[in-house]
mmCIF file of C-alpha atoms in Angstrom:
data_model
loop_
_atom_site.group_PDB
_atom_site.id
_atom_site.type_symbol
_atom_site.label_atom_id
_atom_site.label_comp_id
_atom_site.label_asym_id
_atom_site.label_seq_id
_atom_site.Cartn_x
_atom_site.Cartn_y
_atom_site.Cartn_z
ATOM 1 C CA UNK A 242 0.000 0.000 0.000
ATOM 2 C CA UNK A 243 1.355 3.418 -0.886
ATOM 3 C CA UNK A 244 1.683 6.188 1.658
ATOM 4 C CA UNK A 245 -1.056 8.133 -0.146
ATOM 5 C CA UNK A 246 -3.443 5.173 0.059
ATOM 6 C CA UNK A 247 -2.681 4.719 3.764
ATOM 7 C CA UNK A 248 -3.225 8.428 4.460
ATOM 8 C CA UNK A 249 -6.583 8.207 2.684
ATOM 9 C CA UNK A 250 -7.598 5.240 4.869
ATOM 10 C CA UNK A 251 -6.604 7.161 8.004
ATOM 11 C CA UNK A 252 -8.631 10.149 6.801
ATOM 12 C CA UNK A 253 -11.656 7.941 6.143
ATOM 13 C CA UNK A 254 -11.332 6.370 9.604
ATOM 14 C CA UNK A 255 -11.195 9.808 11.243
ATOM 15 C CA UNK A 256 -14.307 10.848 9.309
ATOM 16 C CA UNK A 257 -16.166 7.880 10.813
ATOM 17 C CA UNK A 258 -15.528 8.881 14.420
ATOM 18 C CA UNK A 259 -18.900 9.805 15.967
ATOM 19 C CA UNK A 260 -19.371 13.546 16.635
ATOM 20 C CA UNK A 261 -19.670 13.031 20.395
ATOM 21 C CA UNK A 262 -16.177 11.501 20.420
ATOM 22 C CA UNK A 263 -14.712 13.902 17.867
ATOM 23 C CA UNK A 264 -15.554 16.804 20.202
ATOM 24 C CA UNK A 265 -13.064 15.299 22.642
ATOM 25 C CA UNK A 266 -10.289 15.600 20.054
ATOM 26 C CA UNK A 267 -10.015 19.344 20.565
ATOM 27 C CA UNK A 268 -6.475 20.628 19.979
ATOM 28 C CA UNK A 269 -5.243 17.280 18.604
ATOM 29 C CA UNK A 270 -3.283 16.843 15.370
ATOM 30 C CA UNK A 271 -3.046 13.487 13.579
ATOM 31 C CA UNK A 272 0.076 12.561 11.628
ATOM 32 C CA UNK A 273 1.062 9.579 9.496
ATOM 33 C CA UNK A 274 4.650 8.357 9.597
ATOM 34 C CA UNK A 275 6.198 5.453 7.743
ATOM 35 C CA UNK A 276 7.712 3.558 10.680
ATOM 36 C CA UNK A 277 8.211 3.907 14.429
ATOM 37 C CA UNK A 278 11.627 4.361 16.007
ATOM 38 C CA UNK A 279 13.884 1.284 15.729
ATOM 39 C CA UNK A 280 13.400 0.464 19.429
ATOM 40 C CA UNK A 281 9.599 0.054 19.012
ATOM 41 C CA UNK A 282 9.116 -1.995 15.815
ATOM 42 C CA UNK A 283 5.634 -3.242 16.833
ATOM 43 C CA UNK A 284 4.245 0.225 17.625
ATOM 44 C CA UNK A 285 1.211 1.060 15.455
ATOM 45 C CA UNK A 286 0.387 4.470 16.894
ATOM 46 C CA UNK A 287 1.378 6.925 19.588
ATOM 47 C CA UNK A 288 -0.406 9.665 21.544
ATOM 48 C CA UNK A 289 1.736 12.505 22.875
ATOM 49 C CA UNK A 290 0.072 15.219 24.891
ATOM 50 C CA UNK A 291 -2.035 16.036 27.903
ATOM 51 C CA UNK A 292 -4.797 13.513 28.684
ATOM 52 C CA UNK A 293 -8.308 14.934 28.984
ATOM 53 C CA UNK A 294 -8.356 13.882 32.628
ATOM 54 C CA UNK A 295 -5.350 16.133 33.322
ATOM 55 C CA UNK A 296 -6.665 19.220 31.542
ATOM 56 C CA UNK A 297 -8.016 21.932 33.766
ATOM 57 C CA UNK A 298 -8.998 25.565 33.425
ATOM 58 C CA UNK A 299 -5.333 26.390 32.799
ATOM 59 C CA UNK A 300 -5.303 24.322 29.582
ATOM 60 C CA UNK A 301 -5.098 26.973 26.873
ATOM 61 C CA UNK A 302 -2.552 28.422 24.514
ATOM 62 C CA UNK A 303 -0.613 25.169 24.179
ATOM 63 C CA UNK A 304 0.572 23.326 21.094
ATOM 64 C CA UNK A 305 -1.777 20.585 19.890
ATOM 65 C CA UNK A 306 -1.502 17.091 21.255
ATOM 66 C CA UNK A 307 -0.198 14.674 18.656
ATOM 67 C CA UNK A 308 -1.435 11.305 17.456
ATOM 68 C CA UNK A 309 1.025 9.547 15.160
ATOM 69 C CA UNK A 310 -0.162 6.543 13.173
ATOM 70 C CA UNK A 311 2.569 4.364 11.697
ATOM 71 C CA UNK A 312 2.148 2.857 8.258
ATOM 72 C CA UNK A 313 4.153 -0.169 9.221
ATOM 73 C CA UNK A 314 7.528 -1.740 9.705
#
């Protein structure tokens, strides 16, 4: 599968997330990368950011959280 095909599948999957869950993805960016770091060959995806349970009134003006989806090893 080409990278473009994989990115299209990821986009389609994101479009299928129900609105009530998509609202929770405020300030989150999704990226596609070819492969994870060599130390984590089985990693399919990674969330980096502040969990919703840790966000308080102070949570503003920060860079987006990041979800990285790996195309494969």
